[in-house]
Short mmCIF file of C-alpha atoms and ligand atoms in Angstrom, two decimals:
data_model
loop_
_atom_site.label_atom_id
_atom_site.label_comp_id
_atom_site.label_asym_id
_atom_site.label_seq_id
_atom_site.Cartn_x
_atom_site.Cartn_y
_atom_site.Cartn_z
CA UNK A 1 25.98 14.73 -3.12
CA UNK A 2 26.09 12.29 0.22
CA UNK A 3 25.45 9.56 -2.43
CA UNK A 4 28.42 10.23 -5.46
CA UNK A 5 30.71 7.81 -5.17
CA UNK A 6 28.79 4.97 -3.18
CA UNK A 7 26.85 2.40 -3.91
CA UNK A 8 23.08 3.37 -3.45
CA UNK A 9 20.62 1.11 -2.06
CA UNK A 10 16.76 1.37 -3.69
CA UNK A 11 14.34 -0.22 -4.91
CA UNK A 12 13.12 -1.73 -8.07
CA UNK A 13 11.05 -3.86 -10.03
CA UNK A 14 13.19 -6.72 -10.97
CA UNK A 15 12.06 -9.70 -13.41
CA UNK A 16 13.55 -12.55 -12.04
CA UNK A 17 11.61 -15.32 -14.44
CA UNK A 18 10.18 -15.20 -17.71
CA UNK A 19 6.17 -15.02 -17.69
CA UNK A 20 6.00 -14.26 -13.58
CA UNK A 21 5.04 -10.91 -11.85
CA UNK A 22 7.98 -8.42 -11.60
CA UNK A 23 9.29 -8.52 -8.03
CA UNK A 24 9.72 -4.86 -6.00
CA UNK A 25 13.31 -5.93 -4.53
CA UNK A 26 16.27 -3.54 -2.74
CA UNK A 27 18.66 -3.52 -5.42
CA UNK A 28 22.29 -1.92 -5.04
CA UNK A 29 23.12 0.27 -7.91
CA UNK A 30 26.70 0.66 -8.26
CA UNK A 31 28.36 4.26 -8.85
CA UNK A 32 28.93 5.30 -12.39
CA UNK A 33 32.17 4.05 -14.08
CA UNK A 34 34.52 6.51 -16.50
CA UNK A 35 32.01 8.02 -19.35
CA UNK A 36 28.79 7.35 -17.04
CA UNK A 37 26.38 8.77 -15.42
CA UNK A 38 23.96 7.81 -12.30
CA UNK A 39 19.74 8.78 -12.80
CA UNK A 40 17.68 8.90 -10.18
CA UNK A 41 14.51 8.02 -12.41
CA UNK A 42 11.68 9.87 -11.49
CA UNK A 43 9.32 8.63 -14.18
CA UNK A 44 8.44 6.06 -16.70
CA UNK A 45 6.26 4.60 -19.13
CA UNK A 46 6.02 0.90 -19.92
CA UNK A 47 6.09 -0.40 -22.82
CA UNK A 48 4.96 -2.98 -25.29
CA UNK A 49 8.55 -4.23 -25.42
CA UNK A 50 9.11 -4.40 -22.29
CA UNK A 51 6.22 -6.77 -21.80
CA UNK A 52 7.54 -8.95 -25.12
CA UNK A 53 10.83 -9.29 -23.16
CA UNK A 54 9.06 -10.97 -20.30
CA UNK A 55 6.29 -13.00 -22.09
CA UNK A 56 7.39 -14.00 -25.38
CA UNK A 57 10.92 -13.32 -26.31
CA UNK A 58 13.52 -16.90 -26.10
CA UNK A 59 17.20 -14.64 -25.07
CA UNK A 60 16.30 -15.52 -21.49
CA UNK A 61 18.11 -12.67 -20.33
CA UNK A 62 17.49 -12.64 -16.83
CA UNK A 63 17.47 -11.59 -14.07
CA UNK A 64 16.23 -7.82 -15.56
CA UNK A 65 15.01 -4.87 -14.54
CA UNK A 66 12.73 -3.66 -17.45
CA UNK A 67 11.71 -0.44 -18.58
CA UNK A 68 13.47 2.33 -21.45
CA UNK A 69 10.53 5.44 -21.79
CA UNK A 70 11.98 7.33 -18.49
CA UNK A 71 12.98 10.55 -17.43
CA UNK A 72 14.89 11.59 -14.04
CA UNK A 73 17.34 13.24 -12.65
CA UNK A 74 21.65 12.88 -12.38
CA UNK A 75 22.64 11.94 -9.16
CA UNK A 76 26.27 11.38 -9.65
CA UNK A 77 28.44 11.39 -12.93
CA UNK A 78 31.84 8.82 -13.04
CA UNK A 79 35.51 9.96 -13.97
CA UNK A 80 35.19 12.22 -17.59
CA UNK A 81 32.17 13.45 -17.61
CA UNK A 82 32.16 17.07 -18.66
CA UNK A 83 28.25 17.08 -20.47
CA UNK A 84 26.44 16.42 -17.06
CA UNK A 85 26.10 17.73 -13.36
CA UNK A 86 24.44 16.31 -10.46
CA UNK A 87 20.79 18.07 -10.81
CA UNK A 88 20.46 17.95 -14.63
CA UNK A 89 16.96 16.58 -16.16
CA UNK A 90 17.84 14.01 -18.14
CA UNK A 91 16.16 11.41 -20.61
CA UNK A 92 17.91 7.75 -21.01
CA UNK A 93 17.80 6.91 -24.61
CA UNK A 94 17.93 3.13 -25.84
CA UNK A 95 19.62 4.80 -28.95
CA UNK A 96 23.01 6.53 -28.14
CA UNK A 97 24.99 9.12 -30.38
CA UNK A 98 28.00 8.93 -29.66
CA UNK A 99 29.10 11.53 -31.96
CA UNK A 100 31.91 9.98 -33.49
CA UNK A 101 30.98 7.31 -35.31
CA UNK A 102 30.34 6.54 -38.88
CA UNK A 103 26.92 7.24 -38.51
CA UNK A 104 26.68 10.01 -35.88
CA UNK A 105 29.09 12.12 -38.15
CA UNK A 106 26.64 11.25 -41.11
CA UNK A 107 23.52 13.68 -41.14
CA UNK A 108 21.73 10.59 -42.88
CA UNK A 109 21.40 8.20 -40.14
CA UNK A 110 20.59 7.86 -36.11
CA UNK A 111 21.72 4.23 -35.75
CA UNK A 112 25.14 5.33 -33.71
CA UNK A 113 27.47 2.04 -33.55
CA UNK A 114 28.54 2.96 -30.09
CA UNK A 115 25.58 2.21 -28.10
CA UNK A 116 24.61 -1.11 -25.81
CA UNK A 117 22.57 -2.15 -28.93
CA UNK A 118 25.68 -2.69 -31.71
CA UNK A 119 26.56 -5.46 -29.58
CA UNK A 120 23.77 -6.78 -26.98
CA UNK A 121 20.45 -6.40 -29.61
CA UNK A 122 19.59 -9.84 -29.34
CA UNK A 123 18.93 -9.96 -25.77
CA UNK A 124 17.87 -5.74 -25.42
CA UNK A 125 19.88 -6.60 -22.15
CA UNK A 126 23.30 -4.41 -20.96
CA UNK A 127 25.67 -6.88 -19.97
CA UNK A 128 27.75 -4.85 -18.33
CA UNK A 129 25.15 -4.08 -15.55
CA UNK A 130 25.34 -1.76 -12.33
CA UNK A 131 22.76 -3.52 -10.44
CA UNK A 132 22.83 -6.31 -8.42
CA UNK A 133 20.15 -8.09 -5.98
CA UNK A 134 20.31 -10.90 -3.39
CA UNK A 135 24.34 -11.10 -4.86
CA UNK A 136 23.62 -11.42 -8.18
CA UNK A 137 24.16 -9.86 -11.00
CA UNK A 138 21.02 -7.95 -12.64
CA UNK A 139 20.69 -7.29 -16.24
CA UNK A 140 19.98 -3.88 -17.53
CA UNK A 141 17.56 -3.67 -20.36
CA UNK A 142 18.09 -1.90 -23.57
CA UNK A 143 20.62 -0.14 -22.15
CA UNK A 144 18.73 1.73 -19.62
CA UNK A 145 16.24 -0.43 -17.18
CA UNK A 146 13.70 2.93 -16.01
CA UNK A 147 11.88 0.38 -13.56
CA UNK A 148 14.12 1.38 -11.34
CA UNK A 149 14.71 4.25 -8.31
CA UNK A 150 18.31 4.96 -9.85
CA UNK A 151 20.01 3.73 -12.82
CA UNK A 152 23.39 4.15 -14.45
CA UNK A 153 23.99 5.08 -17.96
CA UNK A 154 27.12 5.94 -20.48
CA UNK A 155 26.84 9.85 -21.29
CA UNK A 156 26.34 8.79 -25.03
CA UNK A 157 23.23 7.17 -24.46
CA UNK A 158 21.56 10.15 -22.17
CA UNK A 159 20.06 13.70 -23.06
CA UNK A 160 19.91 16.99 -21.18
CA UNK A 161 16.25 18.50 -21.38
CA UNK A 162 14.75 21.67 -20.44
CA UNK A 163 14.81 21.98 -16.61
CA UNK A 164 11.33 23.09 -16.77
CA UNK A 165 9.81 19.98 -18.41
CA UNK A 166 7.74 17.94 -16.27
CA UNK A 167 9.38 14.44 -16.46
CA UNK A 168 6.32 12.61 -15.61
CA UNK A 169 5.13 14.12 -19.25
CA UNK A 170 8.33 14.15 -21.38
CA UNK A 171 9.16 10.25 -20.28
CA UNK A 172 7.16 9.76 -22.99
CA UNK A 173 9.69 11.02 -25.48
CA UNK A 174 12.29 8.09 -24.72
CA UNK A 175 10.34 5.70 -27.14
CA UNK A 176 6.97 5.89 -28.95
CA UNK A 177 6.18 9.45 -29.58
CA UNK A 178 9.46 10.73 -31.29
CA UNK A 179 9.28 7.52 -33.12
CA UNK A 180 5.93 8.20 -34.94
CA UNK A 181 6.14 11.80 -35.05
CA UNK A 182 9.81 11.68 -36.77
CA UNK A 183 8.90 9.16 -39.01
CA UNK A 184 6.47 12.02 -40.44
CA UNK A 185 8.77 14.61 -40.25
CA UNK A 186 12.15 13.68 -40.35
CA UNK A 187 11.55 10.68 -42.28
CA UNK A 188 8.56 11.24 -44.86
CA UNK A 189 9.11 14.64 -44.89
CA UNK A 190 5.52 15.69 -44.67
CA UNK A 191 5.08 18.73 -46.55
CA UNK A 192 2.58 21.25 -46.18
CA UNK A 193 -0.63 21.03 -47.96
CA UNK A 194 -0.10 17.16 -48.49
CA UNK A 195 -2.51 14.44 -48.04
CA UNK A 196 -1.30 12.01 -45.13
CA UNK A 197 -2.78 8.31 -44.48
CA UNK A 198 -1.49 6.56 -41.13
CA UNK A 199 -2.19 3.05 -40.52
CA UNK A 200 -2.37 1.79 -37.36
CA UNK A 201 -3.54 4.40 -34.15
CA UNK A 202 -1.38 2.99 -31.32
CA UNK A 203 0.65 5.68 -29.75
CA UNK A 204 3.48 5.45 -32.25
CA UNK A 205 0.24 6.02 -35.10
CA UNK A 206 -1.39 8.87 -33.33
CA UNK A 207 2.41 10.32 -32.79
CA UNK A 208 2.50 9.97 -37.10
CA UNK A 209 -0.68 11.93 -37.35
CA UNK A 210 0.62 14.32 -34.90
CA UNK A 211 3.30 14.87 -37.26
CA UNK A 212 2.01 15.48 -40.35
CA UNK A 213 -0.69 17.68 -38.79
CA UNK A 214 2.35 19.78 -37.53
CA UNK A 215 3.90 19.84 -40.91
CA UNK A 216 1.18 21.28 -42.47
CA UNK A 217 -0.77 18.42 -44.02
CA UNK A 218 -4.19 19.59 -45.12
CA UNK A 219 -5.87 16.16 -45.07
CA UNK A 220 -4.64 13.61 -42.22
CA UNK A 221 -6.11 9.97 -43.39
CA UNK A 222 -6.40 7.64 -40.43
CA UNK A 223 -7.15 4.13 -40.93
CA UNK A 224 -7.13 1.11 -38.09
CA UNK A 225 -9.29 -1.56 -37.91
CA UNK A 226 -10.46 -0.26 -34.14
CA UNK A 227 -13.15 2.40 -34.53
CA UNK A 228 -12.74 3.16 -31.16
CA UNK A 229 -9.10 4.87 -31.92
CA UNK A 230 -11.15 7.47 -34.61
CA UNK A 231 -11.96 10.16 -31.31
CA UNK A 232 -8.47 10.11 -30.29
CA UNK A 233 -6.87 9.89 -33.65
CA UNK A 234 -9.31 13.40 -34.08
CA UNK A 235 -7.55 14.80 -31.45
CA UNK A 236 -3.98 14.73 -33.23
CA UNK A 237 -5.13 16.32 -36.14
CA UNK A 238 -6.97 13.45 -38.71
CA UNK A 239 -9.41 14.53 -40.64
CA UNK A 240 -10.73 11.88 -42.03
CA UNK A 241 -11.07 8.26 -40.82
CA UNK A 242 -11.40 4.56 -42.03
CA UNK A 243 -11.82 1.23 -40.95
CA UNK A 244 -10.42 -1.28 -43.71
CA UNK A 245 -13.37 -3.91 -42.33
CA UNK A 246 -16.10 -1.38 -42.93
CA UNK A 247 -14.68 -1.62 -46.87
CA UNK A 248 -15.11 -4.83 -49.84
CA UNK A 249 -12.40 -3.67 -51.78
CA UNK A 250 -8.59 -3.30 -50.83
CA UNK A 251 -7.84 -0.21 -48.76
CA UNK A 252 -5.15 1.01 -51.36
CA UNK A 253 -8.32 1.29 -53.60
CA UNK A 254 -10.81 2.88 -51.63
CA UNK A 255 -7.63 5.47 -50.58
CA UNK A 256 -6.77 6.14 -54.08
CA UNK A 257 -10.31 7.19 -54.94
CA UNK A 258 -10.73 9.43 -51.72
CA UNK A 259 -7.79 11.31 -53.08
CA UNK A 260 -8.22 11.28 -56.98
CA UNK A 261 -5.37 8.62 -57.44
CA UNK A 262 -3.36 8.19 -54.21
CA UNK A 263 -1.80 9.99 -50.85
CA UNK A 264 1.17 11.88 -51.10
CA UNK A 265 2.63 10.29 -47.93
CA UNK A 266 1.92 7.36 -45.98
CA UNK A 267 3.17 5.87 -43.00
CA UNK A 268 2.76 2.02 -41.54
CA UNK A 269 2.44 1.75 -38.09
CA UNK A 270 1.31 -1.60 -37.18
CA UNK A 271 4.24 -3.83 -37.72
CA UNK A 272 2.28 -5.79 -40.54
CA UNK A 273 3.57 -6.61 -43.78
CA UNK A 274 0.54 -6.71 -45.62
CA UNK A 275 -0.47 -3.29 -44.04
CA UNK A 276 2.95 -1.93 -45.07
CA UNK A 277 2.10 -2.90 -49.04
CA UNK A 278 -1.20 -1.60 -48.27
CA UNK A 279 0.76 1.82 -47.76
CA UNK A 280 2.96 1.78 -50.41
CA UNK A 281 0.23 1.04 -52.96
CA UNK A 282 -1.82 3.73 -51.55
CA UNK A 283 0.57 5.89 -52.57
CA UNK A 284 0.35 8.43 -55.42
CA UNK A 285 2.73 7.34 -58.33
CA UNK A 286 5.12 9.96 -59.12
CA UNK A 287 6.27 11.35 -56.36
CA UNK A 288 4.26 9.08 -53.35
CA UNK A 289 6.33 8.27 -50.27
CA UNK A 290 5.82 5.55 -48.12
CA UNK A 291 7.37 4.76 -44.75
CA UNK A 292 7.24 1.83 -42.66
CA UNK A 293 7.76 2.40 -38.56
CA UNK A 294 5.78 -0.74 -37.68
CA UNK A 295 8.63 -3.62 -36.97
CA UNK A 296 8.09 -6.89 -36.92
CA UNK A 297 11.01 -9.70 -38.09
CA UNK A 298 8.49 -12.41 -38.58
CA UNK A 299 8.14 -12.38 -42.25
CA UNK A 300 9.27 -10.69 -45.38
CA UNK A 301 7.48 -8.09 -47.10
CA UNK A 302 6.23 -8.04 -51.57
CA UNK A 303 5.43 -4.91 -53.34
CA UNK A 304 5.45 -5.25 -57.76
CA UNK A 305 8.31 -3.27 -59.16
CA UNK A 306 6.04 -0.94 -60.91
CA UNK A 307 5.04 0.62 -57.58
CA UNK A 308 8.60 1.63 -57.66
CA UNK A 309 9.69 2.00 -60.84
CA UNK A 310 6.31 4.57 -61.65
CA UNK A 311 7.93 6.80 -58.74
CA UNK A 312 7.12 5.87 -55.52
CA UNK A 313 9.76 5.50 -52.79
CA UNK A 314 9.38 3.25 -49.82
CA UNK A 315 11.42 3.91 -46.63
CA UNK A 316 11.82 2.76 -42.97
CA UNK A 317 12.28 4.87 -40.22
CA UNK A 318 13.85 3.95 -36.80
CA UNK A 319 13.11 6.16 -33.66
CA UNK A 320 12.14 8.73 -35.84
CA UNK A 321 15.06 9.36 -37.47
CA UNK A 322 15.82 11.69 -34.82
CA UNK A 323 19.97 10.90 -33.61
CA UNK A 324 18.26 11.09 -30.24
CA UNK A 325 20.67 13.24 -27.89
CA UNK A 326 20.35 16.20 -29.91
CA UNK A 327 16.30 15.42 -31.15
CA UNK A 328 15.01 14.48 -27.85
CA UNK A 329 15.56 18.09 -26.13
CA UNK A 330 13.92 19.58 -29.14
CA UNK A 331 11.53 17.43 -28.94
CA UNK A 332 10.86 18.59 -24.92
CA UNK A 333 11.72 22.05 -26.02
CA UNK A 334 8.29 21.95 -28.64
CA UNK A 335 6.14 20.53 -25.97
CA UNK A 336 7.05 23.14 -23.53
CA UNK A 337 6.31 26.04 -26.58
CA UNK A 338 2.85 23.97 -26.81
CA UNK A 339 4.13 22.83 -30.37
CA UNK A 340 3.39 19.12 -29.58
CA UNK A 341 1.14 17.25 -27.26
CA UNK A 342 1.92 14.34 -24.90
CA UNK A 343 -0.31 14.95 -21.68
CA UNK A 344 -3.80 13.86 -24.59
CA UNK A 345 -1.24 10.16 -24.59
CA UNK A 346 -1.42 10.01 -21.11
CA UNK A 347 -4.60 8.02 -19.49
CA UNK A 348 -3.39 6.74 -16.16
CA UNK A 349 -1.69 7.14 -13.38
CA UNK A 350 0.03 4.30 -11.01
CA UNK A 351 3.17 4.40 -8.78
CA UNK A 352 5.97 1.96 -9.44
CA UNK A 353 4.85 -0.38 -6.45
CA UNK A 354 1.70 -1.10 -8.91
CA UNK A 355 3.81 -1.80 -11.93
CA UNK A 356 2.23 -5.52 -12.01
CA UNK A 357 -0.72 -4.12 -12.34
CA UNK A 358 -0.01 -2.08 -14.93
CA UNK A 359 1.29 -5.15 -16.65
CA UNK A 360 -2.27 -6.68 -16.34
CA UNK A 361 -3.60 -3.24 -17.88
CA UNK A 362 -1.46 -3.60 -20.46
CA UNK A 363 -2.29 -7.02 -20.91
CA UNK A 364 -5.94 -6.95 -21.01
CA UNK A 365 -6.39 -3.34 -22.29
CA UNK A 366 -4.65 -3.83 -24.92
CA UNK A 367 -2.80 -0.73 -26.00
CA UNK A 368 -2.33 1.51 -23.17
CA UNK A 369 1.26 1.91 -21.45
CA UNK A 370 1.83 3.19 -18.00
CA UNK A 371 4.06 5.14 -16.52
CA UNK A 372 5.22 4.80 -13.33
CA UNK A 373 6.35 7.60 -10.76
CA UNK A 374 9.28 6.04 -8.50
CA UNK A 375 10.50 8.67 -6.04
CA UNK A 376 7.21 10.32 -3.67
CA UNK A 377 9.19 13.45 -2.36
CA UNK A 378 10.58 14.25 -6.17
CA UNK A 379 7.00 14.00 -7.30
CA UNK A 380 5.47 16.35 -4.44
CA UNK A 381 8.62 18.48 -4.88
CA UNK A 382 7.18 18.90 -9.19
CA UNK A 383 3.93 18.25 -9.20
CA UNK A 384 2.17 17.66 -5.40
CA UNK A 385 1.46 14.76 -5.17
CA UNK A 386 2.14 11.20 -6.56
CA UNK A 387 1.65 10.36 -10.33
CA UNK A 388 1.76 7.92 -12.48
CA UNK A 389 0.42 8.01 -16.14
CA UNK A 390 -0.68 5.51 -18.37
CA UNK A 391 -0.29 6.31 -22.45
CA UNK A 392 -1.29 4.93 -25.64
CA UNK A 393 1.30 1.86 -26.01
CA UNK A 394 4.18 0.21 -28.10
CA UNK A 395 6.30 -1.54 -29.47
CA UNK A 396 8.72 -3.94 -30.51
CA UNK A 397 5.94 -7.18 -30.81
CA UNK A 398 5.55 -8.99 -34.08
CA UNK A 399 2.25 -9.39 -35.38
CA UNK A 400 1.11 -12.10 -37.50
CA UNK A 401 0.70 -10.57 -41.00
CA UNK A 402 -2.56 -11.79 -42.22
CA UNK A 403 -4.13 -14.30 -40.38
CA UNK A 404 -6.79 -14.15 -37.87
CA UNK A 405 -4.26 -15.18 -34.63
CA UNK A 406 -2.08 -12.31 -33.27
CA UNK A 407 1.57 -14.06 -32.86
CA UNK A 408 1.65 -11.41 -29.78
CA UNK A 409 -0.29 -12.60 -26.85
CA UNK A 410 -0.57 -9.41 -25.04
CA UNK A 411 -1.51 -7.61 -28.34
CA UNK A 412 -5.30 -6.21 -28.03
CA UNK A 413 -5.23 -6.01 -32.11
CA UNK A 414 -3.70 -7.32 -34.75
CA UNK A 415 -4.57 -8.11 -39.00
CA UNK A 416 -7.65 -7.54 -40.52
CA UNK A 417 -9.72 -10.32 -38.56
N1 NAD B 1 10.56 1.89 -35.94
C1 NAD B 1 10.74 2.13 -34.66
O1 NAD B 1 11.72 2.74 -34.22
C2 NAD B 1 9.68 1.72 -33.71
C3 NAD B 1 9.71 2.20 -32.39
C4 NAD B 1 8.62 1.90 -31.57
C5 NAD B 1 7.61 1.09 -32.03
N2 NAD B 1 7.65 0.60 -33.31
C6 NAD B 1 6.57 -0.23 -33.85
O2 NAD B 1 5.48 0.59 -34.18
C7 NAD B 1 4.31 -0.21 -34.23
C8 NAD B 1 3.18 0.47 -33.51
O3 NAD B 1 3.45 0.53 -32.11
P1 NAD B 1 2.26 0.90 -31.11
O4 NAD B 1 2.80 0.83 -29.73
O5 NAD B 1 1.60 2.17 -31.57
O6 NAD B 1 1.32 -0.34 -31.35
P2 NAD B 1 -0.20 -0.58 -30.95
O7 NAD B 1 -0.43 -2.01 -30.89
O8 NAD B 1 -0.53 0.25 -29.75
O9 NAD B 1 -1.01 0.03 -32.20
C9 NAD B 1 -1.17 -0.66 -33.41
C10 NAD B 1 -2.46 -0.18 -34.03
O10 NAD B 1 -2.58 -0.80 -35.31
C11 NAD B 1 -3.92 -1.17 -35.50
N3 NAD B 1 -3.98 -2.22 -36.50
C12 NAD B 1 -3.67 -3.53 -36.38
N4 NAD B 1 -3.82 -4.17 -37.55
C13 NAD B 1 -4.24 -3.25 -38.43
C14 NAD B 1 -4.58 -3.29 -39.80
N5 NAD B 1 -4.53 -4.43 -40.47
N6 NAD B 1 -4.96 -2.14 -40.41
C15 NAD B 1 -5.03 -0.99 -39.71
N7 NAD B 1 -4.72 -0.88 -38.41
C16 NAD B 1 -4.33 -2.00 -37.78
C17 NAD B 1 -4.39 -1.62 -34.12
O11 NAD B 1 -5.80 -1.61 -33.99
C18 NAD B 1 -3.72 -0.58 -33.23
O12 NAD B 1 -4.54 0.54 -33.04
C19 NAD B 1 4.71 -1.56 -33.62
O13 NAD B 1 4.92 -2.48 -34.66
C20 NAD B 1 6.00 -1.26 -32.94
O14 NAD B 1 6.82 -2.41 -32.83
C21 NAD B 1 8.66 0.91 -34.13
ZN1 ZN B 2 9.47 1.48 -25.91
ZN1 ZN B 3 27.87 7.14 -32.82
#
């Protein structure tokens, strides 16, 4: 490669303020240290969190270059890398695995210690950036900054997908999409024949119902307080569908007699406390499992004891439980064998020049997420001609648990009012 070694010159989309439009600048990416690799990013979605670091969170971590849902392809790797060549398709992954750690060797956990987020979670920035712009120092965010032409990333924190996987498709599996559908499978454990109820139909909900429609649940339950998500959530596999405002009573109570006494699984995916005792107590007692994917740190949560003690378990779930280098190729490997669907998440498509506009989609529209194709000749070279794709959103915002104001201003939806 003409490049290895050097420090490239390209462009990205670099957030130089809090609450201003993201700036397409010539950044220099430096070449990747021992342990890392360097991604020419050909893809990438944008996320809900991405948009919470620039209009609401305090860290002030900035200058950034945003953006963690991407998929590319290795330029260059630095001074021990065995795992990766120059040409593999990779995915960056804002969850490493390090493989060594307490929790990598565990088969009970994802949450490696190794990765950018043990130590630099409060301000979802990488410290120890390759980029800089104008002479200065530009932070990477969660560890991997996709709105970007090339990025660099530590091995641990990158997988190796199918060659054959369109990256402007499987981007989508660096954030939302695993997240829902292994909170169904790897996390509930959605067993076949089961009775399912998701709340919430963003793209980490409709992910959920994707889930436990491939596990084999007969009945799929969808509830959100937006009709409008009902069609879509159809298309995933829910069978039945309702909207907690068309009801008098609590939802728990209208699910439990829909089901002659509760569902066997339920997942939250809203990021609202009230919602997530909503799921637990719609929840058959006995053997019931709830999980909660929907984050929010803005308040605590309440359940009674005897939801618990009569045999109901209630469990979180972080990126799907899946330890993400070895579940995200699987994950690309069942959407090549048509097992799982991503292009029905997809709505739009936009180039990363238009990523402020995309933004403003976001903004206004609530709870779409684009992604943004960054390289012209890599995306005539796969798919003829330029593409960008917008999908059903995310994550990371806090919502206001049960009140009529969304704490999230560039939340379309939020509570029951
Ligand atoms: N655990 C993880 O690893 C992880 C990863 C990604 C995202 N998340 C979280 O998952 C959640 C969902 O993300 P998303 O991008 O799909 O969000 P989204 O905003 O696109 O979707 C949320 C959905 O919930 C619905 N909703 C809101 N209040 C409701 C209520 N009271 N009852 C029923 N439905 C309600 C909304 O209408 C919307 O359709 C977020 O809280 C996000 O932070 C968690
Ligand atoms: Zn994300
Ligand atoms: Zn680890």
């Amino acid at each position: 490669m003409a490049t290895a070694g050097k420090v490239i010159k390209c462009k990205a989309a670099v957030a130089w303020e809090p609450n201003k439009p993201l700036v397409i600048e010539e950044i220099e990416v430096a070449p990747p240290q021992a342990n890392e690799v360097r991604i020419k990013i050909v893809a990438t979605g944008v996320c809900h969190s991405d948009l919470y670091h620039l209009f609401e969170s305090m860290n002030n971590a900035y200058p950034i270059v945003l953006g963690h849902e991407g998929a590319g392809i290795i330029e260059s790797v630095g001074p021990g890398v065995t795992e990766f060549q120059p040409g593999d398709r990779v995915i960056p992954l804002f969850i490493s695995q390090c493989g060594e750690c307490r929790f990598c060797k565990s088969s009970k956990s994802n949450q490696c210690e190794k990765g950018w987020a043990a130590e630099r979670y409060d301000v979802m920035s990488l410290d120890d950036t390759r980029f800089t712009c104008k002479g200065k120092k530009v932070l990477q965010f969660m560890g991997t900054s996709t709105f970007s032409e090339y990025t660099v990333l530590n091995q641990i924190a990158v997988a190796k997908i199918d060659p054959a996987a369109p990256l402007d498709k499987v981007c989508l599996l660096g954030c939302g999409i695993c997240t829902g559908y292994g909170a169904a499978v790897n996390t509930a454990k959605v067993e076949p024949g089961s009775t399912c109820a998701v709340f919430g139909l963003g793209a980490v909900g409709l992910a959920a119902v994707m889930g436990c429609y491939v596990a084999g649940a007969k009945r799929i339950i969808a509830v959100d307080i937006n009709p409008e998500k009902f069609e879509k959530a159809k298309v995933f596999g829910a069978t039945d569908f309702i909207n907690p405002k068309d009801h008098d009573k609590p939802i728990h109570e209208v699910l439990s007699e829909m089901t002659n006494g509760g569902v066997d699984f339920s997942l939250e995916c809203c990021g609202n406390v009230g919602v997530m005792r909503s799921a637990l107590e719609s929840c058959v007692k006995g053997w019931g499992v709830s999980v909660i994917v929907g984050w929010t740190d803005m308040h605590d949560f309440a359940a009674r004891p005897i939801q618990l003690i009569a045999g109901r378990t209630w469990k979180g779930s972080l990126f799907g439980g899946f330890k993400s280098k070895d579940g995200v190729p699987e994950m690309v490997k069942a959407y090549l064998n048509k097992k799982i669907k991503l292009d029905e998440f997809i709505t739009h498509n936009m180039t990363l020049a238009q990523v402020n506009d995309a933004i403003e989609l976001m903004k206004q529209g609530k709870w779409y997420t684009p992604i943004l194709h960054h390289h012209s000749s890599f995306n005539v070279e796969l798919h003829e001609s330029k593409i960008t794709v917008l999908k059903f959103g995310f994550c990371f915002v806090p919502q206001h648990p049960d009140s009529s104001e969304c704490f999230s201003t560039i939340r379309s939806s939020c509570c029951f009012h």
